[in-house]
XYZ file of C-alpha atoms in Angstrom:
693
model
C 2.685 -11.322 -8.821
C 2.239 -14.681 -10.414
C 3.672 -15.375 -13.813
C 6.558 -12.939 -13.467
C 10.272 -13.197 -12.973
C 11.206 -11.964 -9.563
C 13.725 -9.128 -9.292
C 15.699 -10.889 -6.605
C 15.546 -14.100 -8.565
C 16.999 -12.256 -11.554
C 20.192 -11.788 -9.632
C 20.625 -15.354 -8.477
C 19.209 -17.869 -10.974
C 20.080 -18.793 -14.537
C 17.411 -18.296 -17.185
C 16.246 -21.906 -17.321
C 15.400 -21.735 -13.603
C 13.342 -18.563 -13.769
C 9.788 -19.570 -14.648
C 7.660 -22.604 -15.249
C 4.267 -22.054 -16.861
C 1.526 -24.410 -17.923
C -1.174 -24.079 -20.564
C -4.784 -24.517 -19.482
C -8.144 -24.514 -21.177
C -8.118 -20.743 -21.427
C -4.575 -20.391 -22.676
C -1.387 -19.796 -20.767
C -2.489 -19.128 -17.213
C -0.666 -17.364 -14.432
C 1.023 -20.656 -13.648
C 3.467 -21.333 -10.847
C 6.951 -19.909 -10.685
C 9.536 -22.502 -9.628
C 11.039 -19.985 -7.271
C 7.675 -18.435 -6.543
C 8.159 -14.769 -7.267
C 5.656 -13.771 -4.602
C 8.271 -14.656 -1.988
C 11.099 -12.751 -3.588
C 9.967 -9.400 -4.800
C 11.843 -6.411 -3.448
C 13.304 -7.852 -0.267
C 15.196 -5.008 1.237
C 17.227 -4.216 4.348
C 20.199 -5.001 6.690
C 21.214 -3.917 10.178
C 20.465 -0.269 11.002
C 23.358 2.108 11.368
C 23.732 2.528 15.141
C 25.251 5.945 14.810
C 22.186 7.270 13.037
C 19.938 5.729 15.679
C 21.883 7.528 18.396
C 21.571 10.804 16.495
C 17.842 10.214 16.123
C 17.490 9.649 19.861
C 19.474 12.832 20.535
C 17.160 14.828 18.300
C 14.172 13.470 20.212
C 15.685 14.659 23.505
C 16.463 18.055 21.991
C 12.902 18.319 20.759
C 11.579 17.540 24.235
C 13.692 20.333 25.681
C 12.746 22.893 23.063
C 9.017 22.295 23.289
C 8.646 21.429 26.953
C 6.932 24.785 27.602
C 4.409 24.465 24.774
C 0.886 24.054 26.190
C -1.009 23.388 22.972
C -1.222 19.905 21.552
C -0.320 19.101 17.995
C -3.336 19.416 15.734
C -3.008 17.990 12.252
C -5.380 19.190 9.589
C -7.967 16.409 9.477
C -10.566 16.543 6.688
C -14.181 16.029 7.659
C -15.120 12.372 7.915
C -17.960 12.870 5.451
C -15.722 14.367 2.720
C -13.815 12.251 0.178
C -11.572 13.168 -2.754
C -10.640 9.919 -4.500
C -13.448 9.729 -7.062
C -13.119 13.290 -8.404
C -9.693 14.568 -7.162
C -11.542 17.330 -5.279
C -13.378 17.425 -1.960
C -16.838 15.951 -2.334
C -19.495 15.237 0.267
C -19.510 11.498 0.857
C -23.257 11.216 0.322
C -22.745 12.663 -3.170
C -20.118 10.097 -4.116
C -21.133 7.169 -6.295
C -18.539 4.891 -4.686
C -18.254 3.191 -1.305
C -14.978 4.824 -0.293
C -13.298 3.717 2.921
C -11.600 6.514 4.817
C -9.155 5.811 7.639
C -8.932 9.065 9.602
C -6.224 10.335 11.925
C -8.361 9.254 14.875
C -8.694 5.763 13.401
C -4.903 5.616 13.079
C -4.517 6.589 16.739
C -6.624 3.551 17.625
C -4.193 1.381 15.631
C -0.957 2.634 17.160
C 1.947 0.259 16.723
C 0.596 -1.293 13.522
C 2.126 -1.094 10.047
C 0.366 0.366 7.006
C -0.041 -3.174 5.680
C -1.803 -4.366 8.850
C -4.088 -1.339 8.910
C -5.112 -1.770 5.277
C -5.679 -5.486 5.715
C -8.599 -4.731 8.060
C -10.538 -2.964 5.278
C -13.332 -4.802 3.463
C -12.151 -6.176 0.124
C -8.416 -5.898 0.875
C -5.905 -8.573 1.791
C -2.271 -7.483 2.264
C -0.430 -10.781 2.317
C 2.759 -10.643 4.384
C 1.405 -8.345 7.095
C 1.391 -11.292 9.542
C 5.009 -12.216 8.799
C 8.393 -10.880 9.856
C 8.715 -7.141 9.168
C 11.000 -7.534 6.138
C 8.729 -9.982 4.307
C 7.618 -8.742 0.893
C 3.948 -7.806 0.564
C 1.225 -8.925 -1.808
C -1.725 -6.600 -2.465
C -4.941 -8.467 -3.255
C -8.003 -6.358 -4.074
C -10.941 -7.901 -5.913
C -8.846 -10.805 -7.124
C -6.111 -8.544 -8.497
C -2.383 -8.526 -7.781
C 0.191 -5.864 -6.915
C 0.459 -4.303 -10.364
C -3.323 -3.729 -10.435
C -3.310 -1.596 -7.283
C -2.179 2.035 -7.564
C -0.600 3.729 -4.544
C -0.864 7.513 -4.225
C 1.014 9.658 -1.717
C -0.673 13.031 -1.276
C -2.478 12.420 -4.560
C 0.705 11.645 -6.523
C 1.179 8.134 -7.964
C 4.292 6.338 -6.735
C 5.937 3.358 -8.359
C 9.203 1.465 -8.669
C 10.022 1.624 -12.371
C 12.569 -1.198 -12.065
C 10.024 -3.565 -10.582
C 8.534 -6.283 -12.737
C 5.000 -5.056 -12.055
C 5.779 -1.365 -11.403
C 4.239 -1.794 -7.938
C 5.229 0.373 -4.982
C 6.621 -1.063 -1.752
C 4.333 -0.055 1.136
C 7.077 -1.006 3.592
C 8.756 2.301 2.702
C 6.046 4.281 4.534
C 5.921 4.392 8.364
C 2.407 4.672 9.786
C 3.543 7.497 12.087
C 3.944 9.835 9.093
C 0.409 9.193 7.814
C -2.504 11.547 8.444
C -5.269 9.592 6.676
C -5.896 6.957 4.000
C -8.648 6.663 1.408
C -9.328 3.387 -0.387
C -11.416 3.330 -3.557
C -11.966 -0.108 -5.066
C -12.707 -0.834 -8.706
C -11.222 0.194 -12.060
C -10.120 3.846 -11.808
C -7.785 4.457 -14.741
C -9.994 7.289 -15.999
C -8.755 9.534 -13.199
C -5.472 7.866 -12.274
C -4.073 6.080 -15.323
C -2.073 2.859 -15.430
C -2.275 0.401 -12.577
C -5.593 1.587 -11.151
C -7.356 -1.616 -12.170
C -8.696 -3.071 -8.912
C -8.115 -0.283 -6.404
C -6.530 3.041 -5.493
C -4.936 3.592 -2.080
C -4.491 7.320 -1.471
C -2.187 7.969 1.492
C -2.138 11.507 2.889
C 0.955 12.344 4.929
C 0.797 14.606 7.957
C 0.683 18.357 7.517
C 1.507 21.435 9.534
C -0.443 22.340 12.652
C -2.239 25.560 13.520
C 0.337 26.999 15.941
C 3.624 28.619 15.014
C 5.606 25.719 16.407
C 4.533 22.286 17.629
C 6.119 18.901 18.043
C 5.543 15.216 18.596
C 7.814 12.424 19.799
C 7.086 8.720 20.159
C 8.718 5.449 21.038
C 7.452 1.879 21.148
C 8.998 -1.543 21.557
C 7.668 -5.057 21.242
C 8.444 -8.735 20.899
C 8.764 -10.786 17.699
C 7.671 -14.347 18.382
C 6.286 -17.139 16.293
C 3.646 -19.440 17.775
C 6.516 -21.727 18.859
C 8.691 -19.178 20.679
C 8.070 -17.123 23.805
C 10.892 -14.599 24.022
C 10.188 -11.646 26.309
C 13.108 -9.446 25.270
C 11.968 -6.568 22.997
C 13.158 -6.984 19.414
C 10.900 -4.564 17.511
C 11.652 -0.864 17.982
C 10.007 2.169 16.408
C 10.805 5.756 17.330
C 10.691 9.213 15.840
C 9.712 12.843 16.190
C 8.258 15.682 14.149
C 8.086 19.463 14.267
C 5.560 21.562 12.406
C 3.901 24.914 12.433
C 2.219 27.795 10.668
C 3.750 31.270 10.673
C 2.030 34.013 8.707
C 2.109 32.797 5.095
C 4.509 29.908 5.663
C 3.697 26.439 6.966
C 6.097 23.550 7.490
C 6.341 19.940 8.622
C 9.450 17.816 9.200
C 9.794 14.358 10.681
C 12.267 11.574 11.264
C 11.319 7.948 11.847
C 13.488 4.926 12.520
C 12.468 1.294 12.841
C 14.503 -1.791 13.672
C 13.203 -5.339 14.038
C 15.011 -8.561 14.793
C 14.361 -11.957 16.344
C 12.644 -13.954 13.585
C 13.725 -15.753 10.471
C 11.633 -15.122 7.379
C 11.762 -18.741 6.304
C 10.269 -21.420 8.551
C 12.223 -24.452 9.675
C 10.834 -27.930 8.879
C 9.993 -28.351 12.565
C 9.918 -25.957 15.556
C 13.002 -27.522 17.159
C 15.204 -26.050 14.422
C 15.950 -22.323 14.750
C 17.238 -20.393 11.752
C 19.166 -17.150 12.049
C 17.004 -14.032 12.571
C 16.531 -11.665 9.641
C 17.001 -8.028 10.598
C 14.865 -5.217 9.216
C 15.662 -1.529 9.572
C 14.190 1.609 8.097
C 14.954 5.328 8.212
C 12.515 7.950 6.900
C 13.081 11.679 6.539
C 10.181 13.847 5.413
C 9.953 17.606 4.935
C 7.095 19.772 3.657
C 7.053 23.507 3.069
C 4.085 25.616 2.016
C 3.769 29.268 1.084
C 0.431 31.061 0.716
C 1.251 33.743 -1.813
C -2.301 35.074 -1.733
C -5.673 33.771 -0.600
C -5.992 32.183 -4.032
C -2.464 30.946 -4.758
C -0.499 28.465 -2.629
C 2.841 26.784 -3.318
C 3.727 23.483 -1.671
C 7.043 21.643 -1.767
C 8.025 18.271 -0.352
C 11.075 16.071 -0.132
C 11.735 12.761 1.521
C 14.473 10.191 1.793
C 13.819 6.597 2.819
C 16.301 3.814 3.415
C 15.521 0.190 4.157
C 18.005 -2.531 5.020
C 16.970 -6.135 5.283
C 18.320 -9.613 5.752
C 16.120 -11.980 3.800
C 15.683 -15.636 2.996
C 15.284 -17.248 -0.370
C 12.236 -19.197 -1.402
C 11.038 -22.164 0.583
C 11.889 -25.384 -1.264
C 11.468 -27.905 1.617
C 15.095 -29.077 1.549
C 15.293 -28.342 5.271
C 18.075 -25.768 5.075
C 18.393 -22.023 5.349
C 21.059 -21.445 2.711
C 20.711 -17.692 2.517
C 22.616 -16.512 5.586
C 24.570 -13.986 3.546
C 21.554 -12.576 1.682
C 20.796 -8.955 2.429
C 19.647 -5.936 0.507
C 19.326 -2.184 0.693
C 16.674 0.066 -0.799
C 16.998 3.837 -1.012
C 14.266 6.151 -2.201
C 14.523 9.871 -2.876
C 11.413 11.890 -3.740
C 10.766 15.585 -4.149
C 7.974 17.563 -5.701
C 6.208 20.855 -6.279
C 2.421 21.254 -5.947
C 1.000 24.709 -6.652
C -2.741 25.363 -6.382
C -4.709 28.314 -7.673
C -8.326 29.008 -6.726
C -10.543 31.269 -8.756
C -14.208 32.198 -8.659
C -15.497 29.200 -10.595
C -12.952 26.548 -9.751
C -9.406 25.540 -8.990
C -6.243 24.622 -10.897
C -3.790 22.072 -9.442
C -0.353 20.977 -10.612
C 1.113 17.863 -8.981
C 4.715 17.238 -10.007
C 7.261 14.858 -8.567
C 10.549 13.098 -9.184
C 11.256 9.681 -7.692
C 14.495 7.697 -7.690
C 14.738 4.197 -6.189
C 17.871 2.055 -5.890
C 17.735 -1.568 -4.769
C 20.982 -3.441 -4.166
C 21.341 -7.137 -3.298
C 24.234 -9.176 -1.956
C 23.142 -12.781 -2.063
C 24.529 -16.261 -1.896
C 24.210 -18.297 -5.083
C 23.292 -21.804 -3.945
C 24.703 -23.226 -7.183
C 28.204 -21.754 -7.137
C 28.492 -20.985 -3.420
C 29.641 -17.442 -4.212
C 28.111 -14.136 -3.204
C 26.826 -12.096 -6.126
C 25.900 -8.431 -6.322
C 22.898 -7.005 -8.164
C 21.577 -3.470 -8.386
C 18.342 -2.062 -9.812
C 18.022 1.704 -10.396
C 14.902 3.474 -11.539
C 13.707 7.001 -12.080
C 10.210 8.307 -12.633
C 8.737 11.736 -13.300
C 5.087 12.619 -12.840
C 3.398 15.871 -13.874
C -0.379 15.986 -13.487
C -2.083 19.288 -14.320
C -5.843 19.416 -13.851
C -8.545 22.000 -13.481
C -11.960 21.943 -11.843
C -14.512 24.284 -13.375
C -17.896 24.808 -11.715
C -20.601 25.484 -14.271
C -23.130 25.635 -11.438
C -23.684 24.263 -7.952
C -24.838 21.032 -9.575
C -22.230 20.527 -12.294
C -18.453 20.656 -12.426
C -15.872 19.384 -14.885
C -12.367 18.090 -14.161
C -10.044 18.319 -17.170
C -6.390 17.394 -17.003
C -3.289 16.046 -18.679
C -0.817 13.711 -17.010
C 2.750 13.154 -18.173
C 4.834 10.259 -16.845
C 8.383 9.218 -17.666
C 10.154 6.050 -16.496
C 13.597 4.596 -16.995
C 15.733 1.933 -15.345
C 19.094 0.212 -15.439
C 20.303 -2.975 -13.821
C 23.584 -4.699 -13.086
C 23.292 -8.411 -12.314
C 25.462 -11.506 -12.795
C 23.039 -12.639 -15.503
C 22.721 -9.512 -17.616
C 22.442 -5.736 -17.554
C 19.787 -3.298 -18.733
C 20.852 0.238 -19.665
C 18.524 3.184 -19.039
C 19.304 4.538 -22.521
C 17.282 1.638 -23.816
C 14.835 0.864 -21.008
C 12.640 3.950 -20.911
C 9.248 5.159 -22.048
C 6.798 7.981 -21.440
C 3.046 8.475 -21.408
C 0.874 11.519 -22.033
C -2.726 11.094 -20.887
C -5.428 13.736 -21.430
C -8.539 13.003 -19.353
C -11.939 14.477 -18.637
C -14.428 13.782 -15.827
C -17.806 15.395 -15.289
C -19.729 15.336 -11.998
C -23.441 16.140 -11.779
C -24.978 16.591 -8.317
C -28.732 17.110 -8.225
C -30.955 18.408 -5.438
C -33.422 15.547 -5.870
C -30.908 12.736 -5.244
C -29.489 11.739 -8.626
C -25.711 12.042 -8.973
C -23.529 11.083 -11.926
C -19.778 10.765 -12.378
C -18.551 9.969 -15.901
C -15.311 10.439 -17.795
C -12.679 9.157 -20.188
C -8.875 9.077 -20.564
C -6.689 8.563 -23.608
C -3.343 6.947 -22.813
C -0.724 7.894 -25.416
C 2.293 5.657 -24.892
C 5.673 6.118 -26.550
C 6.018 2.377 -27.203
C 2.671 0.699 -27.846
C 0.329 3.430 -29.103
C -2.992 4.547 -27.638
C -5.358 3.132 -25.047
C -8.844 4.527 -24.241
C -10.552 3.933 -20.883
C -13.783 5.333 -19.463
C -16.202 5.132 -16.555
C -19.907 5.752 -15.862
C -20.943 5.956 -12.206
C -24.543 6.932 -11.353
C -25.981 6.952 -7.845
C -29.297 7.925 -6.314
C -29.775 9.186 -2.776
C -33.383 8.770 -1.719
C -34.672 11.706 0.263
C -37.706 9.963 1.737
C -35.598 7.322 3.475
C -31.832 7.114 4.083
C -30.693 4.791 1.302
C -28.246 5.510 -1.506
C -28.113 3.190 -4.489
C -24.959 3.156 -6.600
C -23.645 1.447 -9.695
C -20.683 1.816 -12.037
C -19.037 0.437 -15.115
C -15.378 1.282 -15.570
C -12.379 0.134 -17.540
C -8.681 0.194 -16.730
C -5.281 -0.729 -18.133
C -1.926 -1.896 -16.820
C 1.036 -0.916 -18.945
C 3.832 -3.456 -19.481
C 6.771 -2.695 -17.216
C 10.230 -1.741 -18.415
C 11.500 -5.130 -17.301
C 8.800 -6.942 -19.268
C 9.654 -4.895 -22.353
C 13.460 -4.679 -22.256
C 15.001 -7.402 -20.102
C 16.571 -10.558 -21.508
C 13.078 -12.050 -21.151
C 11.348 -8.946 -22.508
C 9.077 -8.468 -25.491
C 8.829 -5.026 -27.073
C 5.583 -6.072 -28.805
C 3.649 -6.322 -25.520
C 0.447 -4.318 -25.150
C -1.380 -3.339 -21.933
C -3.467 -5.649 -19.839
C -7.112 -4.598 -19.843
C -9.666 -4.645 -17.053
C -13.377 -3.907 -16.869
C -15.437 -3.820 -13.681
C -19.164 -3.552 -13.077
C -20.448 -3.019 -9.571
C -23.707 -2.209 -7.798
C -24.645 -1.696 -4.175
C -26.144 0.525 -1.529
C -25.387 2.572 1.569
C -27.779 3.390 4.373
C -27.705 5.240 7.688
C -30.539 4.890 10.177
C -31.385 5.812 13.763
C -29.612 9.158 13.535
C -26.556 7.539 11.912
C -26.140 5.092 14.771
C -26.363 2.231 12.292
C -24.498 2.399 8.984
C -24.580 -0.381 6.439
C -23.141 -0.737 2.941
C -22.829 -3.591 0.508
C -21.329 -3.785 -2.985
C -21.247 -6.628 -5.468
C -18.694 -6.607 -8.293
C -17.805 -8.532 -11.417
C -14.399 -8.014 -13.054
C -12.811 -9.308 -16.237
C -9.190 -8.971 -17.243
C -7.903 -9.680 -20.729
C -4.628 -9.463 -22.600
C -2.878 -10.751 -19.511
C 0.943 -10.580 -19.574
C 2.332 -14.026 -18.791
C 5.554 -15.949 -19.199
C 5.912 -18.426 -22.049
C 7.790 -21.770 -22.058
C 10.316 -20.001 -24.302
C 11.259 -17.758 -21.330
C 9.651 -14.676 -22.810
C 6.839 -12.364 -21.713
C 3.771 -12.573 -23.929
C 0.190 -11.340 -24.034
C -2.248 -14.184 -23.422
C -5.643 -14.438 -25.070
C -8.753 -15.188 -23.053
C -10.612 -13.741 -20.090
C -9.923 -14.187 -16.396
C -12.829 -13.314 -14.125
C -13.330 -12.316 -10.509
C -16.540 -11.603 -8.634
C -17.515 -10.953 -5.062
C -19.341 -9.042 -2.357
C -18.018 -6.500 0.133
C -20.158 -5.362 3.037
C -19.632 -3.403 6.246
C -21.802 -2.495 9.216
C -21.152 0.162 11.865
C -23.154 0.190 15.083
C -22.795 3.129 17.459
C -24.180 1.728 20.695
C -23.422 4.873 22.663
C -20.901 7.672 22.833
C -18.499 5.181 24.390
C -19.126 1.996 22.404
C -18.794 1.444 18.653
C -18.710 -1.823 16.731
C -17.518 -2.070 13.103
C -17.468 -5.317 11.121
C -16.954 -6.204 7.486
C -17.201 -9.310 5.361
C -15.633 -10.014 1.954
C -16.459 -12.807 -0.462
C -14.132 -13.191 -3.466
C -14.280 -15.876 -6.135
C -11.705 -15.908 -8.938
C -10.841 -18.112 -11.894
C -8.193 -20.765 -11.345
C -5.552 -18.698 -13.138
C -5.898 -15.943 -10.505
C -6.459 -18.131 -7.468
C -3.411 -17.842 -5.280
C -3.287 -16.447 -1.723
C -6.781 -14.952 -2.086
C -9.198 -15.982 0.691
C -12.720 -16.667 -0.527
C -14.152 -15.522 2.815
C -12.689 -12.876 5.104
C -14.133 -11.235 8.224
C -12.883 -8.278 10.273
C -14.602 -7.085 13.444
C -13.611 -4.198 15.726
C -15.065 -3.187 19.062
C -14.100 0.304 20.291
C -14.712 1.101 23.948
C -14.056 4.500 25.501
C -13.566 3.281 29.061
C -13.193 6.812 30.443
C -12.132 10.238 29.245
C -8.532 9.050 29.351
C -8.768 5.332 28.625
C -9.580 3.621 25.318
C -9.791 -0.095 24.522
C -10.054 -1.883 21.158
C -10.708 -5.552 20.521
C -10.138 -6.886 17.011
C -11.090 -10.206 15.431
C -10.021 -11.455 12.001
C -10.903 -14.612 10.094
C -9.334 -15.753 6.826
C -10.634 -18.684 4.847
C -8.262 -21.247 3.322
C -6.106 -20.106 0.396
C -4.184 -21.814 -2.384
C -0.418 -21.542 -2.542
C 2.509 -23.336 -4.196
C 6.220 -23.886 -3.662
C 9.207 -25.336 -5.467
C 10.062 -28.764 -4.097
C 13.846 -28.874 -3.728
C 13.806 -32.649 -3.488
C 11.732 -33.464 -6.588
C 12.455 -30.266 -8.564
C 8.750 -29.796 -9.220
C 6.152 -27.198 -8.279
C 3.846 -28.410 -5.513
C 0.383 -26.938 -5.000
C -0.889 -26.683 -1.424
C -3.943 -25.385 0.412
C -3.246 -23.207 3.448
C -5.666 -23.680 6.329
C -8.036 -21.007 7.548
C -7.138 -19.094 10.702
C -8.561 -16.720 13.288
C -6.764 -13.936 15.131
C -7.757 -11.895 18.184
C -5.878 -8.681 18.961
C -6.305 -5.958 21.565
C -5.081 -2.385 22.078
C -5.267 -0.225 25.198
C -4.421 3.479 25.260
C -4.317 5.764 28.290
C -3.737 9.512 28.349
C -1.458 10.427 31.218
C -1.857 14.116 30.357
C -4.915 14.912 28.238
C -3.949 15.535 24.601
C -0.300 15.698 25.638
C 1.127 12.393 26.861
C -0.318 8.949 26.214
C 0.815 5.354 26.553
C -0.465 2.317 24.732
C -0.119 -1.420 24.787
C -1.052 -4.045 22.217
C -1.433 -7.793 22.340
C -1.592 -9.474 18.939
C -2.656 -13.045 18.216
C -3.717 -13.339 21.840
C -4.541 -17.041 21.599
C -1.204 -17.780 19.899
C -2.790 -19.380 16.841
C -0.302 -21.361 14.763
C -1.078 -20.605 11.130
C 0.657 -20.288 7.774
C 0.358 -17.050 5.837
C 2.786 -18.163 3.095
C 3.903 -21.739 2.633
C 7.349 -22.276 4.144
C 7.511 -18.861 5.830
C 7.145 -17.891 9.471
C 4.014 -16.178 10.750
C 3.711 -14.099 13.897
C 2.499 -15.712 17.092
C 1.481 -13.997 20.322
C 3.331 -10.699 20.687
C 3.171 -7.628 22.896
C 4.092 -3.989 22.334
C 4.298 -0.933 24.606
C 4.585 2.653 23.448
C 4.773 6.289 24.542
C 3.478 9.291 22.564
C 4.212 12.907 23.506
C 2.597 15.975 21.936
C 4.635 19.081 22.577
C-alpha cells in the first residue's frame, strides 16, 4: 500500500500533508508516506450494539431447543482434498494441475478454531498477512511474492470482491468470519488470464459453507479469550465470538443461513512510548448475516442465490509519530457491506455453463479528531460494484477441454470529506473482458494450461494478458515438474483517477511472473514435498509525485524467491507440516516483507476424542518507516525478527456433536513489533464450545 494516499488520511489531513515521495535511480519509487498509509487504510468499527448481541444469543438458545432431538451431525459439502478449481475454474485432479495450489480444507479449519482468516492465511508458504498479530481492528497488509494489497485478488465462492472506493481496490478480509468458511484455495502467481484485474501475485478463493445432507441441521458456537500485549497479564476475557447456523436439503431445495457476532476490547492499536503508559482500548465489533438458497430445477440445471450483510465498528488510532500521545480518542468508524448474487449452472453432455453475478455495496464512515483544528470531522466513502462472469467449459475429449468466457465489471464511488467530495456520476468505469483457456491432460504425464484475456476498459483502452503453464507428471517415479509464464494487470482505482490527486491519463500497472518447481509424494504419500522458485517484474507502477498527483512511473521493480513445503505423515495419529519462504525484492518494494519466513505445524491425534496442535512461526527482520512528529521527517527503521509458539487442544465431549477447544498463543510471551509504533499480541488464551445439532 506504499505510495498511496490513505482513505482515512483523506478525511483528516490537508493536501500538503498527504504524501512524501523520493526519486531513486530507477525513477520515482514507492517512497514513504508521511502518515504511512499502511497504518490507516480502512479502519472500521465501534462498540457493538448490545441489543443485537442479546438477540443473537436468544437465537442461539432457540436453535438449541429446536434441534436438540437431531441425532445427525452437520455435514458440510467438502470437496476431495486432491481436487482443485483455481487454475481452470472447474474441478481438476490436483496431480493434473500445473500449479502448486494450497488448499485449506474444512478439517484444517477445525484444527485452527478461534483464529481469524488473516492468521490462518499467514501460515501458508509465500503469504504474509501483516496485522494478524495486532489488535483485531488493525488494518491488514497482504504480501504475496513481494506484492501489496492491490495485487492480491480475493474471491468469495468464485466471485471477485473489492471495495471500489479504496485507493487500491483491495478487499478487507476482516469482513469475513472464519466460522462461515468451508475451505480456502490459494494460487500464487500472475492469474489475470482467468480472473482479471488485481490477480498479479496471488488469488485467494474463499468458499463459504453450504447446506448439509439432511433436511434440517444446525450448529452453534461460542468462544472467549484474553487480549494482552507482552507487557500486560489481564485474565478477564475481552475477545468474544459467537454464532449459529441452520442448513438443510429438502427435495430440490437446499439452504444455509448463519449469524456471527464478534466483539473485542482491551488493547490500544497504537503502542505507548513505554509499557508504563496505558492508552485507551480500541473496541472492535462485527456482525455477519449470510443466507444461501439453491434450487435444482433438473439434474442438469441448478439455480443458486446468496445474500449477506456485514457490519464492522471500530475505534482506531492514527499513525504512530513518536510524539508520545494518543490523540485519537474520538476516532471511530463504521463499515457496512451488502452483497447479493445469482449463480445458475447448466450441465450438458460435453460440458457446463456457469453464470456468476453479484452486486456489492460498501459504505465506510469515519468520525475522527483533527489534530490540527481540534475538531471532529466526518467522512464517508460509498462504493458500488457489479460483476457478471459467464463462462463455459466444453470437453472435446477426455484429454482436452476449453474454458471460454466474458466478464463484465462496473464500479462507481462517491465521497464526502472535509477536504473534497467525489461524485459517482463522475467516478465510475466499466470493463468487458473476453477470455479463453485451454487445458490438455495426457495419459503419459504431460499437461498444459494456456490462455489469454483481453481487458477492454471504458477509460484507458485495451490490455492483453496471457499465460502458458506446462507440467509433466512422471509415471515411473512420483515427481511432477511444473513451470509457467504469466502476465497480469492492475487497473488504476477510481480514487487514483478521479480524486483531487487523481490523473485520468493513468494506465494499468503490469506484472509478469515466471516460475518453476516440482511436487513429489513418496512412501505411499506419507512424505509430500514441493518447491517453487519465482521471478516477478512489475512495470508502469502507479506512484505519487511531488506535485501531489498520481502518475505512472517508468522502470522495473523485481521480486524473486523460493517457496517450499514438506508434509510428513508419521502415523495415523501424527502429522508434521512445515514450510519455508524466501523473498527478495527491490528497494522500492521492500517494506514489511520478511526475507525469510518459517511455519511448522505438528498435529497429534491423542485419542479418538482428543486432538492437539503445536505451531511454530519465525519471521525475519523487516523494513518499516514512520513519520517523526518531533522532526517532521520520515524515519526508516528495521523491525527485529521474532519467533512465536502456539498450541491448540480440542476434545469431543460427544463424538461429532459437542466439542470444546482451548488455544494458547505466543506461549513464551515474546515481545516483538509487527508494525512500528503499534501494539502486538503477547501471550493470550482462548476457550470455546462448538455444538452440532
